[in-house]
Short mmCIF file of C-alpha atoms and ligand atoms in Angstrom, two decimals:
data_model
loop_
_atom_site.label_atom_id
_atom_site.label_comp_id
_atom_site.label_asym_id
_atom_site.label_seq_id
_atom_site.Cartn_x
_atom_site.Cartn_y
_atom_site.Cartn_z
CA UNK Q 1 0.00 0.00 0.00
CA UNK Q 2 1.30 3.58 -1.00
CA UNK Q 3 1.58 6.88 1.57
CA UNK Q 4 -2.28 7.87 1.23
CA UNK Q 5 -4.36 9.16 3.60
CA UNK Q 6 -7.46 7.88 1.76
CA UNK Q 7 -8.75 4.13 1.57
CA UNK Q 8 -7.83 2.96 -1.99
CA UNK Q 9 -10.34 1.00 -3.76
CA UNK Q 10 -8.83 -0.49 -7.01
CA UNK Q 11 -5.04 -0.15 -8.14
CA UNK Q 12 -3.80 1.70 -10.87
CA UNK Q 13 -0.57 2.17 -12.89
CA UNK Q 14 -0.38 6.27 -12.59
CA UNK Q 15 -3.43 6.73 -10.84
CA UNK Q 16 -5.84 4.56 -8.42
CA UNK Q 17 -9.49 4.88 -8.00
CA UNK Q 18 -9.99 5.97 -4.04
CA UNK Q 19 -12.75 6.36 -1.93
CA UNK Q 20 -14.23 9.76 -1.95
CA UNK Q 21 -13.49 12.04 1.29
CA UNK Q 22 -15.51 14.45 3.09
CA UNK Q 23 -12.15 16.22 4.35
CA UNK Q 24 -11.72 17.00 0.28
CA UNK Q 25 -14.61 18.73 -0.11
CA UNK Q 26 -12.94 22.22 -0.48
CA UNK Q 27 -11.02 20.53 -3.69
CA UNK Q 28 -14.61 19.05 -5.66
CA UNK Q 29 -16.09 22.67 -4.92
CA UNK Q 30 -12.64 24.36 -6.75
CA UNK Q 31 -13.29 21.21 -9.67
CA UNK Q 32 -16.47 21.75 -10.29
CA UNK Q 33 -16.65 25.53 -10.04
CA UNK Q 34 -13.60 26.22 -12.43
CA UNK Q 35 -15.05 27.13 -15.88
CA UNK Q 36 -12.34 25.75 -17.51
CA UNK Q 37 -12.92 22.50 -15.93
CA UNK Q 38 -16.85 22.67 -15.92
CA UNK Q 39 -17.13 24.24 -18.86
CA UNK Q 40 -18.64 20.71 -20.69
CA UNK Q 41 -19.33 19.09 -17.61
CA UNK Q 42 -22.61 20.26 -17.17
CA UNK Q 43 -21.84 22.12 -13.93
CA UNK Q 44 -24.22 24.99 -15.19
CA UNK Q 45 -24.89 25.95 -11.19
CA UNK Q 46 -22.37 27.16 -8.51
CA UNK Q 47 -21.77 24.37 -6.24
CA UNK Q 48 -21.60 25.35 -2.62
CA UNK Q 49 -19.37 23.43 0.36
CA UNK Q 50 -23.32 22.48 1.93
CA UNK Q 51 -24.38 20.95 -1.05
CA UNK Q 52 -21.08 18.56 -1.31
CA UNK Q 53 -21.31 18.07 2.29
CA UNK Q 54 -24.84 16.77 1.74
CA UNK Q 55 -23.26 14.23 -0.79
CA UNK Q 56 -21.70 12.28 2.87
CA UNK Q 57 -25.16 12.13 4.69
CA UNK Q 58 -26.71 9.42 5.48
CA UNK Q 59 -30.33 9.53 3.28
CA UNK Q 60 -33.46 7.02 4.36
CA UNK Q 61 -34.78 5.27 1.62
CA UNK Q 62 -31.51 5.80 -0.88
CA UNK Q 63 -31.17 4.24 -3.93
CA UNK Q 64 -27.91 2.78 -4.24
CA UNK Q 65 -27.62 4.09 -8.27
CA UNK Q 66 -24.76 6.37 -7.95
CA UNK Q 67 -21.23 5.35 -7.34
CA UNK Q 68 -18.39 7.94 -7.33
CA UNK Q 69 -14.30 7.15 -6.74
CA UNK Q 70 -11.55 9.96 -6.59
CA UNK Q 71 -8.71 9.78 -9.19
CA UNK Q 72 -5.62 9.71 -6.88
CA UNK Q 73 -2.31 10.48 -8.55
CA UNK Q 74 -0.10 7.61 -7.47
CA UNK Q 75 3.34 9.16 -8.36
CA UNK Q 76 2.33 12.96 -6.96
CA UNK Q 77 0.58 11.59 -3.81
CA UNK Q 78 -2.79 13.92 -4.53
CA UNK Q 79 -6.56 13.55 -5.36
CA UNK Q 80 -6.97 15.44 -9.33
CA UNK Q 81 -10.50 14.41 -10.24
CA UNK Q 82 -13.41 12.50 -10.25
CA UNK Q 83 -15.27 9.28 -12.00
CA UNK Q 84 -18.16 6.73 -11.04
CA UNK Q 85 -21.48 5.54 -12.77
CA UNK Q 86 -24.51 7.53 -12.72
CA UNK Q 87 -28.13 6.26 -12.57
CA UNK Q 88 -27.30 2.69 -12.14
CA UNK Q 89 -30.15 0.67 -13.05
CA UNK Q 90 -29.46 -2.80 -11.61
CA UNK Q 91 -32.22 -4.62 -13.21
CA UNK Q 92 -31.45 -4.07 -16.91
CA UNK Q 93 -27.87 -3.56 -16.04
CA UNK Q 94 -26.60 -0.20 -17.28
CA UNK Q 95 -25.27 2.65 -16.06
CA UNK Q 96 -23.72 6.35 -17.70
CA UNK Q 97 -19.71 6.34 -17.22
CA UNK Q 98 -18.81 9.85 -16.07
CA UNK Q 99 -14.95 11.33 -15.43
CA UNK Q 100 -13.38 14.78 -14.81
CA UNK Q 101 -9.96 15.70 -14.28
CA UNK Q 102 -10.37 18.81 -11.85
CA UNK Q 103 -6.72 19.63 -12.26
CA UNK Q 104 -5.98 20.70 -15.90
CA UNK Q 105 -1.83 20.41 -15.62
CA UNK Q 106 -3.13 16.41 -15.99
CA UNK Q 107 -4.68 16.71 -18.84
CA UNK Q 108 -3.34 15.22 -21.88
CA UNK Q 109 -1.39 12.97 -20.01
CA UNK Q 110 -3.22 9.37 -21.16
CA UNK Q 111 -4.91 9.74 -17.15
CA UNK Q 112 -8.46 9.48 -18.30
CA UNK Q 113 -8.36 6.65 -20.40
CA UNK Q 114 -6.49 4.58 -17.75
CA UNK Q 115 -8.93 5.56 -15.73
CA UNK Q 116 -11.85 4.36 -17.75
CA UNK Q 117 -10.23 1.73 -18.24
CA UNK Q 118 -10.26 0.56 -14.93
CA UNK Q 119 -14.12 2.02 -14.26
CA UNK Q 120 -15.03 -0.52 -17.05
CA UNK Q 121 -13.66 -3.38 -16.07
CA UNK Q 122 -14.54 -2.54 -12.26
CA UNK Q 123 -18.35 -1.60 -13.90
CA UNK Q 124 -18.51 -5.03 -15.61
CA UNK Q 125 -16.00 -8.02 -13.87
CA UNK Q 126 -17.15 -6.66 -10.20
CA UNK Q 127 -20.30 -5.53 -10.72
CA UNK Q 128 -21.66 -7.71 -13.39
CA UNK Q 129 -23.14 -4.33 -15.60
CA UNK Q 130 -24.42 -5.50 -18.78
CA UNK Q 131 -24.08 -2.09 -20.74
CA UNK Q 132 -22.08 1.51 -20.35
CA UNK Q 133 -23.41 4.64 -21.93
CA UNK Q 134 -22.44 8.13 -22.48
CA UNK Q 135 -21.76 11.04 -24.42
CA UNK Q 136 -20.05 14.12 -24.82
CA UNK Q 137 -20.21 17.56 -27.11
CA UNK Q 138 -18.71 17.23 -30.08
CA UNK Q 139 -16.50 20.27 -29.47
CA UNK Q 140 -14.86 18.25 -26.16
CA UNK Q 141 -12.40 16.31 -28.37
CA UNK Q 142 -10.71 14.72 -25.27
CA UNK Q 143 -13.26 13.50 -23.64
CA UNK Q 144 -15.47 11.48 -26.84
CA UNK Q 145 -11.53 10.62 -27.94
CA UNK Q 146 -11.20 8.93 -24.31
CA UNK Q 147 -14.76 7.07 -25.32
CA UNK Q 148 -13.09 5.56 -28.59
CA UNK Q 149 -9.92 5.23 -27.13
CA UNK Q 150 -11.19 2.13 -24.76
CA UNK Q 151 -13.58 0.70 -27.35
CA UNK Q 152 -17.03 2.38 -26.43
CA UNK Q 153 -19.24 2.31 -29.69
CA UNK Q 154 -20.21 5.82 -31.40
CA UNK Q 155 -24.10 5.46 -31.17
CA UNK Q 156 -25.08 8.52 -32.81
CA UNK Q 157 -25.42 12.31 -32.22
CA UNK Q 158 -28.28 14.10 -29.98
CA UNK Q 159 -28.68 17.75 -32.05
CA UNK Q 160 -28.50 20.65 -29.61
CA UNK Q 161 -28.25 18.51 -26.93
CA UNK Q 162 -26.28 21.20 -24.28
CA UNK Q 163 -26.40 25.14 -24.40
CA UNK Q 164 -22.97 26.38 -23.46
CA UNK Q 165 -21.65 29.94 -23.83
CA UNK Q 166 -24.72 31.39 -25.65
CA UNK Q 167 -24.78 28.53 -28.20
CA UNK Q 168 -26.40 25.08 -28.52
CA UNK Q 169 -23.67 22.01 -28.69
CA UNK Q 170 -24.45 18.83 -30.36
CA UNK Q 171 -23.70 15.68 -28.10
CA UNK Q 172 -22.02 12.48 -29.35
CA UNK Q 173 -23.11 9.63 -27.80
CA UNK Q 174 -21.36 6.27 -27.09
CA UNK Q 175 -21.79 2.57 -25.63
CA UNK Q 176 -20.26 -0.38 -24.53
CA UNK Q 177 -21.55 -4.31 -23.89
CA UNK Q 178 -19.70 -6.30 -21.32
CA UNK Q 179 -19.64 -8.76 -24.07
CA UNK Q 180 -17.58 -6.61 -27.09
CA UNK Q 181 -15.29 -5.34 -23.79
CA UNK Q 182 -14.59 -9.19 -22.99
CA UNK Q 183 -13.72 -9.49 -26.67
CA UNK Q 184 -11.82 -7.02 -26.97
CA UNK Q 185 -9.35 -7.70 -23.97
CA UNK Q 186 -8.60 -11.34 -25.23
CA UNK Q 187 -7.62 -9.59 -28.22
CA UNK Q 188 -5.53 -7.35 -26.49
CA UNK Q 189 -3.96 -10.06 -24.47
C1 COA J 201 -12.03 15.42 -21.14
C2 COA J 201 -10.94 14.91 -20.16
C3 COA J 201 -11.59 13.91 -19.22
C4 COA J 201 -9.83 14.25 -20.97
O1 COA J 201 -8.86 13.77 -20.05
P1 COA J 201 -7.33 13.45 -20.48
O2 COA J 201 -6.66 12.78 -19.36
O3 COA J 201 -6.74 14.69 -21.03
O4 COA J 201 -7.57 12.41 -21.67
P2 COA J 201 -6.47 11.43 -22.30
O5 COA J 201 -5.14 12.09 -22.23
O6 COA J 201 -6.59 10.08 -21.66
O7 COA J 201 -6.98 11.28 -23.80
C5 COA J 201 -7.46 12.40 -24.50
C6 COA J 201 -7.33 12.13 -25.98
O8 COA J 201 -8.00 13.17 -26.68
C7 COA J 201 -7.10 13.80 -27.55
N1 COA J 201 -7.44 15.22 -27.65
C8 COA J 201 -7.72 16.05 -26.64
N2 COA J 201 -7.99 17.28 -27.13
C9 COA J 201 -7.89 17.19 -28.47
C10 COA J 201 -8.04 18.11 -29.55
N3 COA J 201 -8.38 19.38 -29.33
N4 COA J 201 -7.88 17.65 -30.81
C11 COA J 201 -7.55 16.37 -31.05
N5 COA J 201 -7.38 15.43 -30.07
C12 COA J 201 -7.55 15.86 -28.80
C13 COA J 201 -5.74 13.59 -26.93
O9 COA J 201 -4.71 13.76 -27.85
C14 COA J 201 -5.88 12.15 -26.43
O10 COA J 201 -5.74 11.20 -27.47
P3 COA J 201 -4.31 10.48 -27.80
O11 COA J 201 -3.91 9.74 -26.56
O12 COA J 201 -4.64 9.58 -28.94
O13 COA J 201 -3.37 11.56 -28.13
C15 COA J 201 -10.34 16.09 -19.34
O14 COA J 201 -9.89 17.06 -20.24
C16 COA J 201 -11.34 16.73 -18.39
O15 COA J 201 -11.52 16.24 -17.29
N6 COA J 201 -11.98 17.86 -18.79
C17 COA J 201 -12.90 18.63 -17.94
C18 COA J 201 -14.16 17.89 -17.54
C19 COA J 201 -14.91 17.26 -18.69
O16 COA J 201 -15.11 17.84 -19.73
N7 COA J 201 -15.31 16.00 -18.45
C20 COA J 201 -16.05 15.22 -19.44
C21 COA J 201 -17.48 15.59 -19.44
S1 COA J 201 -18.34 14.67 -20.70
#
């Protein structure tokens, strides 16, 4: 185990997927409020310190459909962004793949398709999802690139799907079955 201070969840080359932290809270509000960083995240709304502190409260009746890891740079020691599933539906067995890299100097750097990578696999060899979904705008290159880049399928564009800026974006969309993902790491091997 390396020098972190937060529990590590799965283990990564560069980076490792960690357990979120309610001490970090200070660093998600400074992610998601950068417009650089939210700019095609679909962080439209300031995000205050009480609404991430809600995130760690416990909640009666909660749907477990929501799971959300911390990118922890192994070599640098520090937390630079965030990934998880969104609106897990368990019965049919899909869920949206989401990932942001709150600390642009890591950009460009190969981080976000390791860590999809390892979301995938985690999304379908732990958790036994049958299908991964999601999209981007066409004008946020890295992040549709990341999509290909691990073998998601292009599924089609959504016209003026997100209003950025004064102008409507069009929104490429993208999937992945356990099955083509199994296929395509025997390849690999
Ligand atoms: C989008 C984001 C996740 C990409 O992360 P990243 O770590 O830079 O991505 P990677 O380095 O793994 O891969 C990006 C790929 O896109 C390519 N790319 C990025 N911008 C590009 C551009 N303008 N033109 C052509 N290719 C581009 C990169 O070259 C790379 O491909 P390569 O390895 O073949 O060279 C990151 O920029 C981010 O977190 N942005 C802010 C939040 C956000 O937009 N999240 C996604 C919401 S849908």
């Amino acid at each position: 185990m390396k020098d972190k201070d937060v529990p590590v969840f799965i283990e990564g080359e560069t980076i490792c997927l960690a357990v979120q932290n309610s001490e970090h809270i200070d660093l998600y509000a400074k992610w998601m409020n950068n417009p650089k960083v939210r700019v095609f995240a679909r962080w439209e709304m300031p995000i205050r310190l009480e609404d991430i502190k809600r995130w760690f409260e416990p909640r009666k009746g909660r749907v477990h459909n929501f799971i959300v890891f911390e990118i922890w740079h192994n070599k640098d020691n520090k937390p630079i962004g965030s990934c998880g599933l969104a609106w897990i539906d368990w019965v049919s067995g899909w869920a949206n793949a989401f990932l942001s890299i709150g600390e642009p100097e890591y950009w460009g750097q190969n981080i976000a398709t390791e860590t999809t990578e390892m979301l995938v696999e985690y999304a379908f060899n732990e958790l036994n999802l049958h299908k991964l979904q999601g999209g981007a705008a066409v004008e946020n290159i890295g992040s549709w690139s990341v999509a290909e880049k691990v073998g998601f399928k292009f599924n089609g564009i959504r016209k003026d799907e997100m209003y950025v800026d004064g102008k409507y974006y069009n929104v490429k969309t993208y999937g992945i079955l356990k099955e083509d993902w199994m296929k395509r790491k025997k390849e690999i091997d």
